[in-house]
CSV table of N, CA, C and O in Angstrom, one decimal:
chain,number,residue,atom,x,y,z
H,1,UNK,N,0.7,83.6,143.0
H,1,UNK,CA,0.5,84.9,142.4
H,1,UNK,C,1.8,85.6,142.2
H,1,UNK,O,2.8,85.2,142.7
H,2,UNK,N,1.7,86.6,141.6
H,2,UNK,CA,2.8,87.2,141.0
H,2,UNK,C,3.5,88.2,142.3
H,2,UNK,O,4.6,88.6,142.3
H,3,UNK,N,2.4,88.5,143.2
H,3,UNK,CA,2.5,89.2,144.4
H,3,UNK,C,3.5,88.7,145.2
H,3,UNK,O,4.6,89.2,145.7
H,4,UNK,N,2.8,87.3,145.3
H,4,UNK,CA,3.8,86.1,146.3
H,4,UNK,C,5.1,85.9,146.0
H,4,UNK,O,6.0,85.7,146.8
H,5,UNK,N,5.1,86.1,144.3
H,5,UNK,CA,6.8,85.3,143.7
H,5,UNK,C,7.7,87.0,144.0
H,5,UNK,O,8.9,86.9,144.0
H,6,UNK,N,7.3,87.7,144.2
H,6,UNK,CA,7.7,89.3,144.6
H,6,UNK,C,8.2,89.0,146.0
H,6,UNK,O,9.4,89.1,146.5
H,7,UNK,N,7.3,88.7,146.4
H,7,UNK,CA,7.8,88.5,147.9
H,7,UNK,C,9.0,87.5,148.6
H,7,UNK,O,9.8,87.8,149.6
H,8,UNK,N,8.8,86.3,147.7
H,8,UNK,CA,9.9,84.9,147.9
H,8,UNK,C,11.3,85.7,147.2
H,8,UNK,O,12.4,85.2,147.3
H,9,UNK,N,11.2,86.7,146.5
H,9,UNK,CA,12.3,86.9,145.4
H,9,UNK,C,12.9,88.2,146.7
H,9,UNK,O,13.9,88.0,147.3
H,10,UNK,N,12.4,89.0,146.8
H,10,UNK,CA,13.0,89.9,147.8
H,10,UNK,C,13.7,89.3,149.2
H,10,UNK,O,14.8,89.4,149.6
H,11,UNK,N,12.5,88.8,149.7
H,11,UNK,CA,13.2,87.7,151.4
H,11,UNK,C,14.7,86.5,150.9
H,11,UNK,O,15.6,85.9,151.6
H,12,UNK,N,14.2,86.6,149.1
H,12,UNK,CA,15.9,85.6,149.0
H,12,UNK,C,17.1,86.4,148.8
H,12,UNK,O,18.3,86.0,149.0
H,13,UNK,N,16.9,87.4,148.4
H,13,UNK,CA,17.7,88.6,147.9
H,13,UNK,C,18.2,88.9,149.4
H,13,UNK,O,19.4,88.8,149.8
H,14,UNK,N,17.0,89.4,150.2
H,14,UNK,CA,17.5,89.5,151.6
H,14,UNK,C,18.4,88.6,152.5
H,14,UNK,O,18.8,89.1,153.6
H,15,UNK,N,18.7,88.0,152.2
H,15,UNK,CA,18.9,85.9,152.6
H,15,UNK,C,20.2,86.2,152.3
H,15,UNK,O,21.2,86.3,153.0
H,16,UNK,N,20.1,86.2,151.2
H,16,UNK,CA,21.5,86.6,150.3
H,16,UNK,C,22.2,87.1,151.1
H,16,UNK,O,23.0,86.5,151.9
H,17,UNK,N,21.9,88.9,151.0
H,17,UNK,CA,22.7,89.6,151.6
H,17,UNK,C,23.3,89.3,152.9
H,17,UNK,O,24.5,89.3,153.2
H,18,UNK,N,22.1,88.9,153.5
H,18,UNK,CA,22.6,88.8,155.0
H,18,UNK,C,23.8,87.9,155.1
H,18,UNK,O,24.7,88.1,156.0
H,19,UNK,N,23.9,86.9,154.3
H,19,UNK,CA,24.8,85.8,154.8
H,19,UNK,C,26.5,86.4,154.1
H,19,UNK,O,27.6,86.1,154.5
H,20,UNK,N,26.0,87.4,152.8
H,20,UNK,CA,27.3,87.9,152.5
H,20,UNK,C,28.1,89.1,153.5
H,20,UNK,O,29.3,89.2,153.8
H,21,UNK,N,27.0,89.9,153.8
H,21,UNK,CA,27.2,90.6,155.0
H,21,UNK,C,28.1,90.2,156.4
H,21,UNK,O,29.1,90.7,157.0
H,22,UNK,N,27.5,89.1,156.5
H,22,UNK,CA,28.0,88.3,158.1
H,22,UNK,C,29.2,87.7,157.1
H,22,UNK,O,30.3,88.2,157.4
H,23,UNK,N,29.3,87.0,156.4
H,23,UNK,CA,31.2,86.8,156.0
H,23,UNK,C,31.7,87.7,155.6
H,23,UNK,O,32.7,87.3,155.1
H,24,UNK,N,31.6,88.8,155.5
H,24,UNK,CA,32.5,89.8,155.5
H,24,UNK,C,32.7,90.4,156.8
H,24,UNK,O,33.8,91.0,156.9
H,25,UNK,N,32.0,90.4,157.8
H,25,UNK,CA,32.1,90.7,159.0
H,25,UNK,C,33.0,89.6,159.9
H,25,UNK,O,33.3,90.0,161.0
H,26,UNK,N,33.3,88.4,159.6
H,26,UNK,CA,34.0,87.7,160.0
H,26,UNK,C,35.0,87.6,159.6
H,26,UNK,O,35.9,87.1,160.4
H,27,UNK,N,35.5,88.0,158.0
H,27,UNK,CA,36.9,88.0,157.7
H,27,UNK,C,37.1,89.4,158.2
H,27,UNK,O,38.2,89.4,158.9
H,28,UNK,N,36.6,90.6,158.2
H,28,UNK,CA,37.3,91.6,158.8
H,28,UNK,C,37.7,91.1,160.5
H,28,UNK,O,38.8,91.1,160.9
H,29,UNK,N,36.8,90.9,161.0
H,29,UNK,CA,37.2,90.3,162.5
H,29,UNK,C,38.5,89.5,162.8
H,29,UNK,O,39.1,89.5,163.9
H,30,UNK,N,38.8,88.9,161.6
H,30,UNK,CA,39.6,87.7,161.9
H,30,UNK,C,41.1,88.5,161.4
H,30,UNK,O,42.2,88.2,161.7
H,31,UNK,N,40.7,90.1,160.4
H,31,UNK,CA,42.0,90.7,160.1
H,31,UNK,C,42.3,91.4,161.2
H,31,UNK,O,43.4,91.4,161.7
H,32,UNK,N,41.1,92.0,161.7
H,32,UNK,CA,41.4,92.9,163.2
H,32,UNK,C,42.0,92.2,164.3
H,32,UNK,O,43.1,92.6,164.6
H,33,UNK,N,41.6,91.3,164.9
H,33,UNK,CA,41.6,90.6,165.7
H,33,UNK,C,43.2,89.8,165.8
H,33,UNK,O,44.0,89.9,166.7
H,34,UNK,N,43.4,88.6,164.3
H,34,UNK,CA,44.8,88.3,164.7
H,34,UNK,C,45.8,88.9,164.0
H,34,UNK,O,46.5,88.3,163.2
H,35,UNK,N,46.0,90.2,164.2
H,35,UNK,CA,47.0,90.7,163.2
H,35,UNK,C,48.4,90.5,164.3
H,35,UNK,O,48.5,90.9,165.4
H,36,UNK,N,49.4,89.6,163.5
H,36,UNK,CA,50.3,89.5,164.5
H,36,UNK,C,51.4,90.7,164.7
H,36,UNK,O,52.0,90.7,165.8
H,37,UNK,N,51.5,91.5,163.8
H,37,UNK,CA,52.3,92.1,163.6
H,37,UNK,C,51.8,93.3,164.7
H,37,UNK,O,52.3,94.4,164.6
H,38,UNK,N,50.8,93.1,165.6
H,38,UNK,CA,50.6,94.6,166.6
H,38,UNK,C,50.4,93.8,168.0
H,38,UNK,O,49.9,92.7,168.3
H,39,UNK,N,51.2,94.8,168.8
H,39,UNK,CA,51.1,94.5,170.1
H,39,UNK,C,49.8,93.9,170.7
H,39,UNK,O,48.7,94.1,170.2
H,40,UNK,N,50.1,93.0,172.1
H,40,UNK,CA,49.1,92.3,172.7
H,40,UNK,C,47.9,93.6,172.8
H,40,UNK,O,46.7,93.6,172.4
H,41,UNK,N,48.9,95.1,173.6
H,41,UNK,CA,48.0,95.9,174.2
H,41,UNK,C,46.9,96.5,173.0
H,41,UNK,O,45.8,96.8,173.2
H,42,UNK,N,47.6,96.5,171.9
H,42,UNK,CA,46.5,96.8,170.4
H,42,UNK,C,45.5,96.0,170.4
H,42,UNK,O,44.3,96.2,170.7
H,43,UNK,N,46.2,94.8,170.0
H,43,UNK,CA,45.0,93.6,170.3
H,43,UNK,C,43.7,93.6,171.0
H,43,UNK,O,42.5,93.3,170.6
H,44,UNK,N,44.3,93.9,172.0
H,44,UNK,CA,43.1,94.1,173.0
H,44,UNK,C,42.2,95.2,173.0
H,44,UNK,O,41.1,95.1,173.5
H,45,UNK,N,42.7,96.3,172.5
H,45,UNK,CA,41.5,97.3,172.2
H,45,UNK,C,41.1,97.0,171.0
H,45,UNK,O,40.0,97.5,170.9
H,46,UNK,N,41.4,96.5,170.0
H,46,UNK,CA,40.9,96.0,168.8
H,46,UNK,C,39.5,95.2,169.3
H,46,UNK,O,38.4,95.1,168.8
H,47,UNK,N,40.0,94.7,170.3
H,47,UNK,CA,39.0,93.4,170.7
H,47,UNK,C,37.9,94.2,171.4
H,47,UNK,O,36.7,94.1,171.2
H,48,UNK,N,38.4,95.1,172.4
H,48,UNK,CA,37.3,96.1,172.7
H,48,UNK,C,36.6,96.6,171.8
H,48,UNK,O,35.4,96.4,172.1
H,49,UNK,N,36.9,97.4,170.6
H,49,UNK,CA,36.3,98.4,169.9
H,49,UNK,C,35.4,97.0,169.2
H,49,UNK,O,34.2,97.5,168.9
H,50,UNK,N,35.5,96.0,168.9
H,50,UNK,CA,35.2,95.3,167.9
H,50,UNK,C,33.7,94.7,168.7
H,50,UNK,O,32.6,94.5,168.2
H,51,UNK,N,34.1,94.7,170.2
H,51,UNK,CA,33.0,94.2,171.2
H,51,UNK,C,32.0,95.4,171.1
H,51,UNK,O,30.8,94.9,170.9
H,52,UNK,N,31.9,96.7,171.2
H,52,UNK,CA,31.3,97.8,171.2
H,52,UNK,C,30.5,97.9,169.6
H,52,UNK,O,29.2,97.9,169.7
H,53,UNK,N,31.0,97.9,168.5
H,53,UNK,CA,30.4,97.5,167.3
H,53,UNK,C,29.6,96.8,167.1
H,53,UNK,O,28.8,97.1,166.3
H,54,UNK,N,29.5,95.4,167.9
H,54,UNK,CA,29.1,94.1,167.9
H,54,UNK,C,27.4,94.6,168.5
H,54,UNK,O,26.4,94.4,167.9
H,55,UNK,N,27.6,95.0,169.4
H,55,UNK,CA,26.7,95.6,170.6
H,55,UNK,C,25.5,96.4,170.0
H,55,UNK,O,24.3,96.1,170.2
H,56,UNK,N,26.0,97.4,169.2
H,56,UNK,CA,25.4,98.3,168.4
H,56,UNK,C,24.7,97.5,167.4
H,56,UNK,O,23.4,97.4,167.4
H,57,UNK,N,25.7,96.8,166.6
H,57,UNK,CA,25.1,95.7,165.4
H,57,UNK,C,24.1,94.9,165.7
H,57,UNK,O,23.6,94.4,164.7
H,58,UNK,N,23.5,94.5,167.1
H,58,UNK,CA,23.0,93.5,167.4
H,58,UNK,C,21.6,94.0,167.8
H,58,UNK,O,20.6,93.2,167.8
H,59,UNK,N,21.5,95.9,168.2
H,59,UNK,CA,20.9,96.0,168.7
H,59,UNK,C,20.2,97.5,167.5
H,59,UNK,O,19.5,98.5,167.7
H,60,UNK,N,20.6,96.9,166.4
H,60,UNK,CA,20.3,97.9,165.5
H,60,UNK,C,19.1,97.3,165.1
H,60,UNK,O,19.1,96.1,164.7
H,61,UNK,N,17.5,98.4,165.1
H,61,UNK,CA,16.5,97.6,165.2
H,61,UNK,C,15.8,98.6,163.1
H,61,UNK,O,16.3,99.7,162.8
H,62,UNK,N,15.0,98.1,162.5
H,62,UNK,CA,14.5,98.7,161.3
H,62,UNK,C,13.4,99.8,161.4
H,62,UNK,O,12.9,99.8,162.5
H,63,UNK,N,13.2,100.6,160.7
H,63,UNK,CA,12.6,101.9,160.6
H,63,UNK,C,11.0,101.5,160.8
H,63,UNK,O,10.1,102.2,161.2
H,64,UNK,N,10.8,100.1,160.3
H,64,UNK,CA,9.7,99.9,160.7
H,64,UNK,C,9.4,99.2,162.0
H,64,UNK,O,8.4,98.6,162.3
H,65,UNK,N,10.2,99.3,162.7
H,65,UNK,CA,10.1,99.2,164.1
H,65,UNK,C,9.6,100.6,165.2
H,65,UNK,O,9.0,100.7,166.3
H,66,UNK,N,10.2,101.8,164.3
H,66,UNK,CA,10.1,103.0,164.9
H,66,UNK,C,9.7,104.0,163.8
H,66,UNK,O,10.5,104.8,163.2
H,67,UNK,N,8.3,104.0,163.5
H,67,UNK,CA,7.6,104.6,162.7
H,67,UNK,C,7.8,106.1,162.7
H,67,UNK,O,7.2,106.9,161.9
């Protein structure tokens, strides 16, 4: 039904995103994270702030969860 092909066409669109989403979240990670040109002690709050983000990101739930 045309209902159904609505549906497979959105959840792939969705699919999509997501996976373009998460590589972009991985090359930014990989710019934050090994930038050599900044101290160990940077580094490491990079790696903190990046852990706190992560946390948030993981625990970010949709609007239809919380009507």
């Amino acid at each position: 039904s045309i209902r159904r092909q609505r549906q497979m066409c959105i959840r792939d669109r969705f699919k999509s995103a997501k996976l373009e989403i998460e590589s972009i979240i991985r090359d930014v990670c990989d710019r934050v994270l090994y930038d050599t040109r900044l101290s160990r002690q940077t580094q490491k709050l990079r790696a903190d702030a990046l852990g706190i983000v992560g946390h948030v990101y993981v625990h970010v739930q949709s609007d239809e969860d919380h009507p």
